[in-house]
Tab-separated table of C-alpha atoms and ligand atoms in Angstrom:
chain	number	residue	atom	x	y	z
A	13	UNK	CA	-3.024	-21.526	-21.927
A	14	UNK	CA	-6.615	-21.549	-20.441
A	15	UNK	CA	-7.584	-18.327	-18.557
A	16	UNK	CA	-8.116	-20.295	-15.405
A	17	UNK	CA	-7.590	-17.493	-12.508
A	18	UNK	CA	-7.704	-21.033	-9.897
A	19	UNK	CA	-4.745	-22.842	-12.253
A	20	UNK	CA	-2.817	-19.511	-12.085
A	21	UNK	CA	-2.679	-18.186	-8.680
A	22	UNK	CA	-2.275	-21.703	-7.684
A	23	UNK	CA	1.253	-21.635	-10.089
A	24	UNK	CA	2.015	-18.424	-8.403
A	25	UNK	CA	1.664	-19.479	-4.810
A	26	UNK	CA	4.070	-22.263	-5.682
A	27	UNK	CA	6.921	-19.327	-6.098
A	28	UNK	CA	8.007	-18.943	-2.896
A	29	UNK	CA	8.185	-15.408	-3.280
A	30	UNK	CA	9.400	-14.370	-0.128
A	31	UNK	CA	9.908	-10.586	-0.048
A	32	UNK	CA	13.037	-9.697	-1.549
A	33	UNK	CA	13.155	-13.259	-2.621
A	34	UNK	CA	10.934	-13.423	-6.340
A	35	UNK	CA	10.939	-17.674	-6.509
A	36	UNK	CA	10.587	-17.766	-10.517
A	37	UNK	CA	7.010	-15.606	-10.074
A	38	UNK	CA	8.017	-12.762	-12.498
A	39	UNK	CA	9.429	-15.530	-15.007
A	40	UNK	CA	6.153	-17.119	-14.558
A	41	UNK	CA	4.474	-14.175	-15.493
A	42	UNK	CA	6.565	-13.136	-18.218
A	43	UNK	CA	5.640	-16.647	-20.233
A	44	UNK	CA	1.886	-16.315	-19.566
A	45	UNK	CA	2.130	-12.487	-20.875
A	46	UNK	CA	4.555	-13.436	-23.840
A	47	UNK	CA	2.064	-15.615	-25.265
A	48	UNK	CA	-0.509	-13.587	-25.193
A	49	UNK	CA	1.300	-11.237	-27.438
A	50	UNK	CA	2.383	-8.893	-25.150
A	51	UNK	CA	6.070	-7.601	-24.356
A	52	UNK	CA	7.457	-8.001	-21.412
A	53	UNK	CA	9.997	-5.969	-19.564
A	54	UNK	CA	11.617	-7.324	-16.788
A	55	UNK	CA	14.084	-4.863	-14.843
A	56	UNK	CA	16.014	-4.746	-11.755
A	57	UNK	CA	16.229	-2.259	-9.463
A	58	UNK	CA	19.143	-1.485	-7.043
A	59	UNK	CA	19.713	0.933	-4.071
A	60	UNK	CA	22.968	0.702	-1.835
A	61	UNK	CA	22.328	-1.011	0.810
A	62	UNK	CA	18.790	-3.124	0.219
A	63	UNK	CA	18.192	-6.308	-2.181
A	64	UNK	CA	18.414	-6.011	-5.879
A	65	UNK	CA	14.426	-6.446	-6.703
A	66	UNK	CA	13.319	-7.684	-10.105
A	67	UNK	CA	10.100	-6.347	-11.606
A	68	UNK	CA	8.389	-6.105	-14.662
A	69	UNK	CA	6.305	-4.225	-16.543
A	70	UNK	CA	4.551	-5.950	-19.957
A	71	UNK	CA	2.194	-4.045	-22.639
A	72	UNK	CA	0.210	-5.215	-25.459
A	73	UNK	CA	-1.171	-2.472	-28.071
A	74	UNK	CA	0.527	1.156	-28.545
A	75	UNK	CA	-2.315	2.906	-28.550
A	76	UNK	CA	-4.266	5.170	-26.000
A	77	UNK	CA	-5.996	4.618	-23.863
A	78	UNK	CA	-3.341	2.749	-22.090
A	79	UNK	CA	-5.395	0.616	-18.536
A	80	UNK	CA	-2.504	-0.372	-16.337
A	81	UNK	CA	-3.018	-3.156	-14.391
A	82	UNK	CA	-0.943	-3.568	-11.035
A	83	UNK	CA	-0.023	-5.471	-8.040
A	84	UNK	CA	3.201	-7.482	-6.430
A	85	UNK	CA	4.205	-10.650	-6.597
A	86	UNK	CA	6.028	-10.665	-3.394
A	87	UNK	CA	4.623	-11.855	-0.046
A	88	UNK	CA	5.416	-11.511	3.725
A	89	UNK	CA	6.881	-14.783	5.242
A	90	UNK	CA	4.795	-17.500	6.585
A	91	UNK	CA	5.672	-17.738	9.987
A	92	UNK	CA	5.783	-21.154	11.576
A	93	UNK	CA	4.904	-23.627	8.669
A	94	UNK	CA	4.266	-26.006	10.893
A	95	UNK	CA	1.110	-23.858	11.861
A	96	UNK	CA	-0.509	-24.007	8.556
A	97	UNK	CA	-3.413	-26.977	7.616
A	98	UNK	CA	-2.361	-26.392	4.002
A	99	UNK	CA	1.606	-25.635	3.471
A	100	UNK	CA	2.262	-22.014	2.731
A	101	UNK	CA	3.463	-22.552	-0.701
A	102	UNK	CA	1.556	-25.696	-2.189
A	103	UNK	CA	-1.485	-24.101	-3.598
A	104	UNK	CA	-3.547	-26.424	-1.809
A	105	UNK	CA	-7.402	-26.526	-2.940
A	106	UNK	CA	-9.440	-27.924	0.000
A	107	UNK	CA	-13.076	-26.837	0.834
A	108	UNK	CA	-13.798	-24.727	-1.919
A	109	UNK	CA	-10.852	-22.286	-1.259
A	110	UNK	CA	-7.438	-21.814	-2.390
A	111	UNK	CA	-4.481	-22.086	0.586
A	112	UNK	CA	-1.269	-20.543	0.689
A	113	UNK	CA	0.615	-17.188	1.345
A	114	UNK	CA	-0.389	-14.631	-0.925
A	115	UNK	CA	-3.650	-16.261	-1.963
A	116	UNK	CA	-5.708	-12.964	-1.124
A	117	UNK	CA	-2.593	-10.331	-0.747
A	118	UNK	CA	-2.045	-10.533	-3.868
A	119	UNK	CA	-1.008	-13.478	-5.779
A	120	UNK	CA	-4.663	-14.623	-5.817
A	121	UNK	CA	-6.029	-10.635	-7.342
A	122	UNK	CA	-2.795	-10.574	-10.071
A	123	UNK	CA	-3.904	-14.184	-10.959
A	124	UNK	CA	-7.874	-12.991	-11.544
A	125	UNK	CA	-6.494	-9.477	-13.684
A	126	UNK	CA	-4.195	-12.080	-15.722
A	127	UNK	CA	-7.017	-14.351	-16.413
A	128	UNK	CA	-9.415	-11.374	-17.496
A	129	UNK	CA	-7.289	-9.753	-19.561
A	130	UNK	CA	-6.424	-13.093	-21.546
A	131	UNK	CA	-10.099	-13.935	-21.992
A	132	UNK	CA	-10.786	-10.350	-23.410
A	133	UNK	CA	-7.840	-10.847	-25.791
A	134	UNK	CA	-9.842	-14.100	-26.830
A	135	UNK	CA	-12.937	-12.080	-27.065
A	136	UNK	CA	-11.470	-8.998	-29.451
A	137	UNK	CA	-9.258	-11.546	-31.454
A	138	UNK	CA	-6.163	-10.952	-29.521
A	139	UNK	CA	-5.520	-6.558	-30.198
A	140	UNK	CA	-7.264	-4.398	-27.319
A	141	UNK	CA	-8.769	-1.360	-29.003
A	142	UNK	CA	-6.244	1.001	-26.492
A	143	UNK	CA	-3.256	-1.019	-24.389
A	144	UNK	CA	-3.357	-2.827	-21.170
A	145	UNK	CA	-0.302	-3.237	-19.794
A	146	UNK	CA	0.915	-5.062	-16.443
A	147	UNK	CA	3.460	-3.388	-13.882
A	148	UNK	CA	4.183	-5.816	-11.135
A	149	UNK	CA	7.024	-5.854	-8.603
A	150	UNK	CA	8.408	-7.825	-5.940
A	151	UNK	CA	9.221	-5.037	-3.464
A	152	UNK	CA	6.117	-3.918	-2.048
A	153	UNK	CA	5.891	-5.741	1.631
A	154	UNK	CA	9.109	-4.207	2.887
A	155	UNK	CA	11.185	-1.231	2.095
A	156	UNK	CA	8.927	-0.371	-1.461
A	157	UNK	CA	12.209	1.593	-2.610
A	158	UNK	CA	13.293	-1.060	-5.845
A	159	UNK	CA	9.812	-1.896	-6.531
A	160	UNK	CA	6.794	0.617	-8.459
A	161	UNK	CA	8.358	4.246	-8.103
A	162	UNK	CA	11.314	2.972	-10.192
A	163	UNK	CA	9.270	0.690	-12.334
A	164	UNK	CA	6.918	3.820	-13.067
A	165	UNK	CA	9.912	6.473	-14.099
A	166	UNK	CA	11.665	3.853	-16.231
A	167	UNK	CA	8.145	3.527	-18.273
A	168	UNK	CA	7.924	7.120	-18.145
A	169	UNK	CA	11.464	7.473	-19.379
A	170	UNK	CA	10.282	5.135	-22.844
A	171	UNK	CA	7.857	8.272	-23.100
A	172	UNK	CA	5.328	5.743	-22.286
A	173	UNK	CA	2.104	7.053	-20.330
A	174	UNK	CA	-1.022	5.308	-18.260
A	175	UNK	CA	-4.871	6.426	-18.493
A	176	UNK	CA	-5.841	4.681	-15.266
A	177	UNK	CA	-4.916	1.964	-12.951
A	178	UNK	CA	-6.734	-0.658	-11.313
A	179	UNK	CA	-4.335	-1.929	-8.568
A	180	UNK	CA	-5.562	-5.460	-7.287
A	181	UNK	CA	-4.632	-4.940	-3.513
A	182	UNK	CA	-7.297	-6.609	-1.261
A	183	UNK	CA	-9.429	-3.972	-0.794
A	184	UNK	CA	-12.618	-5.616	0.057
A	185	UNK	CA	-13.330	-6.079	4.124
A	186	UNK	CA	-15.801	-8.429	4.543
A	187	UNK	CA	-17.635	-9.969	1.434
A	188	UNK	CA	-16.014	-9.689	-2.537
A	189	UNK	CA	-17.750	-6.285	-4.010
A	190	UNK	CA	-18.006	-4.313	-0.370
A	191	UNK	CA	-15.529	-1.958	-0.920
A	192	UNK	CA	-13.238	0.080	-3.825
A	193	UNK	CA	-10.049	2.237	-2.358
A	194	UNK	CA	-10.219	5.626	-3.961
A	195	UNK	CA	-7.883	7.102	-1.678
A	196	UNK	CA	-5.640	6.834	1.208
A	197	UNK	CA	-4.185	9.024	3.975
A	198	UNK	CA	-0.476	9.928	4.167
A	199	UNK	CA	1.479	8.496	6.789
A	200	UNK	CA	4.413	11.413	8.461
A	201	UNK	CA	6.386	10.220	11.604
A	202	UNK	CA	8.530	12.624	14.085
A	203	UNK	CA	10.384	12.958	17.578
A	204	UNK	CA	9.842	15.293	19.929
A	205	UNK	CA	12.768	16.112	21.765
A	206	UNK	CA	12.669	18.107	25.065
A	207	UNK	CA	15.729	19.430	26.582
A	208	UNK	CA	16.417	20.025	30.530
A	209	UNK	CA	19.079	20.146	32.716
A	210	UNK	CA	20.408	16.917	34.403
A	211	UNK	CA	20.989	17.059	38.093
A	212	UNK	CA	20.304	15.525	41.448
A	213	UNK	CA	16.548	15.118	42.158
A	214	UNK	CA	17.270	16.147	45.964
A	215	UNK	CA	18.935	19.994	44.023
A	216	UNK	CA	15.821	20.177	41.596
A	217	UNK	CA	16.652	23.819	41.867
A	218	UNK	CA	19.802	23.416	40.008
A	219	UNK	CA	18.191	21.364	37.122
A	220	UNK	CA	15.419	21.425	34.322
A	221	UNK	CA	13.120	18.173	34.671
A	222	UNK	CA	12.290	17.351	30.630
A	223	UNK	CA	10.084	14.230	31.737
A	224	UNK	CA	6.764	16.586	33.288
A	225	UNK	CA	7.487	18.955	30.367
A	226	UNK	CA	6.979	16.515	27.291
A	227	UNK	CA	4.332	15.120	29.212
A	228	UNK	CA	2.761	18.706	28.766
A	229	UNK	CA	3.596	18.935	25.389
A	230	UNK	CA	2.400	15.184	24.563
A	231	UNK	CA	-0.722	16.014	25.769
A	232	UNK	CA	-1.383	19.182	23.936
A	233	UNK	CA	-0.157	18.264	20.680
A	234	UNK	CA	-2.580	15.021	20.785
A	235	UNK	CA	-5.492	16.918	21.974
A	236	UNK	CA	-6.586	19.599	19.641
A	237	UNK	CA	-7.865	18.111	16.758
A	238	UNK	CA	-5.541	18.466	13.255
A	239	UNK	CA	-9.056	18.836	11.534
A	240	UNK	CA	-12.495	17.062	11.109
A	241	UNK	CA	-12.072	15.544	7.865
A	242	UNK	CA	-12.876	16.143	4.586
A	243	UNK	CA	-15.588	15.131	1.910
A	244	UNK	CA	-13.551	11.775	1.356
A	245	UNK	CA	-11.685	11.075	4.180
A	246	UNK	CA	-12.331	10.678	7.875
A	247	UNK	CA	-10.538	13.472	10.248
A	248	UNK	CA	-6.622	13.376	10.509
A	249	UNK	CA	-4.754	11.907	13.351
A	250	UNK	CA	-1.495	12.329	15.803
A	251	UNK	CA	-0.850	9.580	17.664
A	252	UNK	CA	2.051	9.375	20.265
A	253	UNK	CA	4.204	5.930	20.118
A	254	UNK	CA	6.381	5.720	22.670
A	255	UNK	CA	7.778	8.320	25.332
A	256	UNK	CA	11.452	7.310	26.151
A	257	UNK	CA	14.019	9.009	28.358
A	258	UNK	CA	16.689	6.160	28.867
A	259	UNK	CA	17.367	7.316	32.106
A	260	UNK	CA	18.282	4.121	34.902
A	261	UNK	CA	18.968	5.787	37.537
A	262	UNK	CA	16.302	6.827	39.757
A	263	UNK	CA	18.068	9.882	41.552
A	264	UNK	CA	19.044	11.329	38.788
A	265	UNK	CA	16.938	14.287	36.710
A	266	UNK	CA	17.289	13.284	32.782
A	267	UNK	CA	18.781	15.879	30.707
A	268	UNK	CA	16.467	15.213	27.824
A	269	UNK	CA	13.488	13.261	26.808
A	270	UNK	CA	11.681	11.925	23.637
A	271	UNK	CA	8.840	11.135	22.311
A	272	UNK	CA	7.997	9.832	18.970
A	273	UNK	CA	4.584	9.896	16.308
A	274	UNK	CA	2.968	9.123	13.518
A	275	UNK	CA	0.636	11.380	11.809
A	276	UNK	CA	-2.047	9.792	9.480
A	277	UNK	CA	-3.171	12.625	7.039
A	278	UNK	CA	-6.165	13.169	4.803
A	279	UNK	CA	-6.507	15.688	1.524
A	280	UNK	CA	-6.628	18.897	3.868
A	281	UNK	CA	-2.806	19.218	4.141
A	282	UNK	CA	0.554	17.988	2.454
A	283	UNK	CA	3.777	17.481	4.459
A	284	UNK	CA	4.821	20.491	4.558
A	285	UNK	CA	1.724	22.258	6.111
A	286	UNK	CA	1.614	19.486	8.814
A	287	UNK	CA	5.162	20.265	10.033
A	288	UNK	CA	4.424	23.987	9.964
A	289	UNK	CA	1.092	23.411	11.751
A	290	UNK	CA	1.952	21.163	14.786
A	291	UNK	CA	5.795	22.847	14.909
A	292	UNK	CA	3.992	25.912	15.389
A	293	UNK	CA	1.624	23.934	18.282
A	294	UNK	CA	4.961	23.123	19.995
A	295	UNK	CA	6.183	26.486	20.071
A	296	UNK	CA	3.025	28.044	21.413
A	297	UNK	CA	2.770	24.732	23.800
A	298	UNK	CA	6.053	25.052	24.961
A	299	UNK	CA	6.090	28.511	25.679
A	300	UNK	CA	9.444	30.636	26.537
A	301	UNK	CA	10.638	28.379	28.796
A	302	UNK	CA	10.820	25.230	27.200
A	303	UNK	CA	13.117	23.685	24.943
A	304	UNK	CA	11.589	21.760	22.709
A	305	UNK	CA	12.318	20.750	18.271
A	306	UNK	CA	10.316	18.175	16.392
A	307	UNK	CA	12.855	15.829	13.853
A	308	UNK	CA	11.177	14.756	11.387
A	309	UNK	CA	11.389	11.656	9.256
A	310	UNK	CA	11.541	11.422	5.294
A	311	UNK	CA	8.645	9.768	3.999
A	312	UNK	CA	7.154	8.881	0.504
A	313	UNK	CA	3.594	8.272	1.962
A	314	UNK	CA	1.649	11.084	0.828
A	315	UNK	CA	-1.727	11.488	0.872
A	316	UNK	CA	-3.890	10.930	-2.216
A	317	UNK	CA	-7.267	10.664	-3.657
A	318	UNK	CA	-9.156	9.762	-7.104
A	319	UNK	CA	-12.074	11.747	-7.445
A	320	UNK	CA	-15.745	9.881	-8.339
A	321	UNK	CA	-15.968	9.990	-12.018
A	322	UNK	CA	-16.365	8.150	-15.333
A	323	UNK	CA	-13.604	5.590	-14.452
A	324	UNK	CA	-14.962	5.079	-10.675
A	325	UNK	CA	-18.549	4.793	-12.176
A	326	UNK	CA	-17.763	1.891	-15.019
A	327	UNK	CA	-15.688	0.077	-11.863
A	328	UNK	CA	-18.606	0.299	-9.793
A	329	UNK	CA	-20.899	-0.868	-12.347
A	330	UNK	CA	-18.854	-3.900	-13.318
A	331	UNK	CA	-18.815	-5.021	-9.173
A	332	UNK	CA	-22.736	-4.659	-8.856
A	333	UNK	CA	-23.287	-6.779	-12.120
A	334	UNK	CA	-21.287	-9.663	-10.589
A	335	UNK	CA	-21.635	-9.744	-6.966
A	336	UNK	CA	-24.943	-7.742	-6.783
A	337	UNK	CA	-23.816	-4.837	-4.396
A	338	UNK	CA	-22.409	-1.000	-4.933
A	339	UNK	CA	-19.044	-1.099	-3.483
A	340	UNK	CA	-17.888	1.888	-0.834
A	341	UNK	CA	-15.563	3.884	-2.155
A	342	UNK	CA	-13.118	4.677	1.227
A	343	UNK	CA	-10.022	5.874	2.036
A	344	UNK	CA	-9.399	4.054	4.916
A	345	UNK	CA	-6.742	1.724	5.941
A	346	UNK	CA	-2.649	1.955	5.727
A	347	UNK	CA	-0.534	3.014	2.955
A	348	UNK	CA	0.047	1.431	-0.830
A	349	UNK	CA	1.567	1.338	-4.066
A	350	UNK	CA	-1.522	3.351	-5.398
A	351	UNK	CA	0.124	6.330	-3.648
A	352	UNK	CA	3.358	6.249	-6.271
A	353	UNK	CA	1.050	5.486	-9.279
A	354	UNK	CA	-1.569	7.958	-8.225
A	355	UNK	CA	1.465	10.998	-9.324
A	356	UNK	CA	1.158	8.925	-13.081
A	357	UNK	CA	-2.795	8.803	-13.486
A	358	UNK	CA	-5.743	8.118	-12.024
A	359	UNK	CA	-5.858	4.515	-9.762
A	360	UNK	CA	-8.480	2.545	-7.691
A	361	UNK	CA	-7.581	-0.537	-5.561
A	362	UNK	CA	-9.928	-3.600	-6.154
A	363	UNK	CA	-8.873	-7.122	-5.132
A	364	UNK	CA	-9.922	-9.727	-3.103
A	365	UNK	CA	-11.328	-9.776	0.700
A	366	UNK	CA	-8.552	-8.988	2.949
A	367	UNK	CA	-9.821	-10.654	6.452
A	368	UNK	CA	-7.176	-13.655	5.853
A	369	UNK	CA	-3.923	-11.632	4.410
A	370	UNK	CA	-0.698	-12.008	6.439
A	371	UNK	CA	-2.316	-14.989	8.320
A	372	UNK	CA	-1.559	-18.178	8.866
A	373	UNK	CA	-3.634	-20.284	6.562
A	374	UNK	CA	-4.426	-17.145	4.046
A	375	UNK	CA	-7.285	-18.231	1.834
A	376	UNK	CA	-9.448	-17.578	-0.784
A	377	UNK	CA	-12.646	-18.611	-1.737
A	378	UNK	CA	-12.466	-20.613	-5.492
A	379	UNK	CA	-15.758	-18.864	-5.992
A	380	UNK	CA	-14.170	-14.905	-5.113
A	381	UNK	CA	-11.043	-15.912	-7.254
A	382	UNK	CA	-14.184	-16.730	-10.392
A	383	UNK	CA	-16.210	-13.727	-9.584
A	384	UNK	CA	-13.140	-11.113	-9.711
A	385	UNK	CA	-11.710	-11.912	-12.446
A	386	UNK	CA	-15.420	-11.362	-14.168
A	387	UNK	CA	-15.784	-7.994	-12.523
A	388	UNK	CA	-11.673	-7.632	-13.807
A	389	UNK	CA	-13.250	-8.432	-17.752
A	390	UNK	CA	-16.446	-6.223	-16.860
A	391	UNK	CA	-14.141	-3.627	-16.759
A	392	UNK	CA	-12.054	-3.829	-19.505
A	393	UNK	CA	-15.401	-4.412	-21.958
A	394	UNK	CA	-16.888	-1.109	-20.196
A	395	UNK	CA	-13.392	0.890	-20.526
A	396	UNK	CA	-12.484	0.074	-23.956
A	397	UNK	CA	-16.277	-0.037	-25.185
B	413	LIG	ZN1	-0.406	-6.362	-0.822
């Protein structure tokens, strides 16, 4: 099969691969990789209550070092076909650019990683020098549970382990080679829950208004500043969602209101200090007299970072020998699958440009799809030189 990264995202848009849905992309995958001499593992993950997700997870050579390559083949839905120029899961070439959903987020990046792994294989007569190995899933746009936390223990189980990790999210923001993701904040959401007295509101006497109280305590918990960021990451954030007391009545003083967050985090705390620090913000905020708790949700979203180094250093030198620029390295944006595989070894996120993913119309320049996949094979002749 030729190592055409246009011929093979093209074949994977074609999967309708709506998220839990796979469409036959793993299988596709799993045939490309097979012939190539490596073996493929394809597993499926369950969890009461959510959609058994397939994934799989292929290697070729057993020894170190081991470069994982990794990405999903699933995709958020289309919307209203009937929007799109080019149907959402023809693979349409038109202009110079590939159509279709998934084409940058991240059909298009596995595609370019596929193709320039296959033409190194070519190039070193078909045995890398260490292993690369491919862990894809299809459970990465919604829930993330059945998808690469499982995938990862169940290689780890084998005893099997990972050097580094490219992860071909669309990372770059506006032209191919602008950006790498060495990092990203962790994500921790809560309620604040105030509790008053209900009562009349002509007898305020006899009750305990909670509505000008979380006000108060909305307002100081988003004012003072969690920090001012660190060497890699801009400052960390609260940020109030919604204030809700439910109350219809309009003579009547609620006996409790709400209010609920979301706390984007950089590298100066973990979980558990951010619940300790703004719990103990409430308590001084709220004072004797009011009664206020924070619940707070379980999340797997924590913060990570890979530190500049060799492996950042040969990535960024493969980018500005293709597409003639030095790539940030940020931390910005939401949360990932790098944040599971960062716990198993060191990862980056380079892909395509992100501008068009989870549009209508998502598309890819032919000419992006050509260039990464020769920054993808500039990195594995630099890693395993
Ligand atoms: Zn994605």
């Amino acid at each position: 099969m030729p190592a055409d990264p246009v011929a093979i995202a093209r074949d994977l848009i074609r999967c309708r691969s709506v998220t839990p849905e796979d469409g036959g992309a793993l299988a596709y995958l799993d045939d490309v990789l097979a012939h190539a001499g490596f073996v493929v593992h394809r597993e499926t993950f369950t969890e009461p209550g959510t959609a058994p997700i397939e994934n799989l997870y292929a290697r070729i050579g057993t020894a170190a070092p081991n470069l994982m390559f990794a990405g999903h083949t699933d995709v958020v839905p289309p919307g209203d076909e009937g929007a799109w120029r080019h149907p959402p899961f023809a693979g349409d070439v038109a202009g110079g650019k590939v159509y279709g959903r998934g084409a940058v987020d991240m059909k298009g990046g596995i595609a370019c990683s596929v193709a320039a792994v296959l033409e190194y294989l070519a190039h070193v007569g078909g045995k890398p020098k260490g292993s690369i190995s491919f862990l894809i899933t299809g459970d990465e746009e919604a829930i993330s549970v059945n998808g690469t936390v499982k995938l990862l223990q169940w290689v780890a189980a084998r005893g099997e382990t990972f050097d580094h990790c490219v992860l071909g999210e669309p990372s770059n923001v506006e032209t191919l080679g602008d950006c790498i993701k060495v990092g990203r904040r962790g994500s921790l959401s809560g309620t604040l829950y105030v509790d008053g007295v209900q009562g009349h509101v002509a007898y305020p006497h006899r009750a305990a208004n909670p509505v000008p109280d979380i006000a108060g305590l909305v307002v100081a918990l988003s004012q003072e500043p969690l920090d001012h960021g660190s060497a890699q990451f801009q400052a960390s954030n609260l940020e109030f969602t919604s204030i809700d007391v439910g109350n219809t009545a309009s003579n009547v003083i609620p006996a409790q209101a709400r209010a609920k967050f979301n706390i984007r985090f950089n590298d100066l705390h973990t979980q558990d200090s951010l619940r300790t620090l703004v719990e103990q913000r409430m308590t001084k905020a709220a004072g004797n007299r009011v009664r206020a708790r924070i619940v707070w949700e379980y999340c797997n979203a924590n913060v990570f970072v890979t530190k500049p180094g060799a492996f950042t250093d040969l990535a960024v030198a493969a980018i500005e020998e293709v597409a003639g620029r030095k790539p940030e390295l940020s931390t910005s944006g939401g949360t990932s699958d790098a944040r599971f595989i960062s716990s198993y070894c060191p990862v980056i996120e380079f892909g395509l440009v992100g501008q068009t993913m989870h549009q209508v119309d998502e598309r890819t320049p032919v000419s992006d799809l050509e260039q990464l996949t020769k920054i993808y094979r500039g990195i594995l002749d630099r890693y395993f030189a």
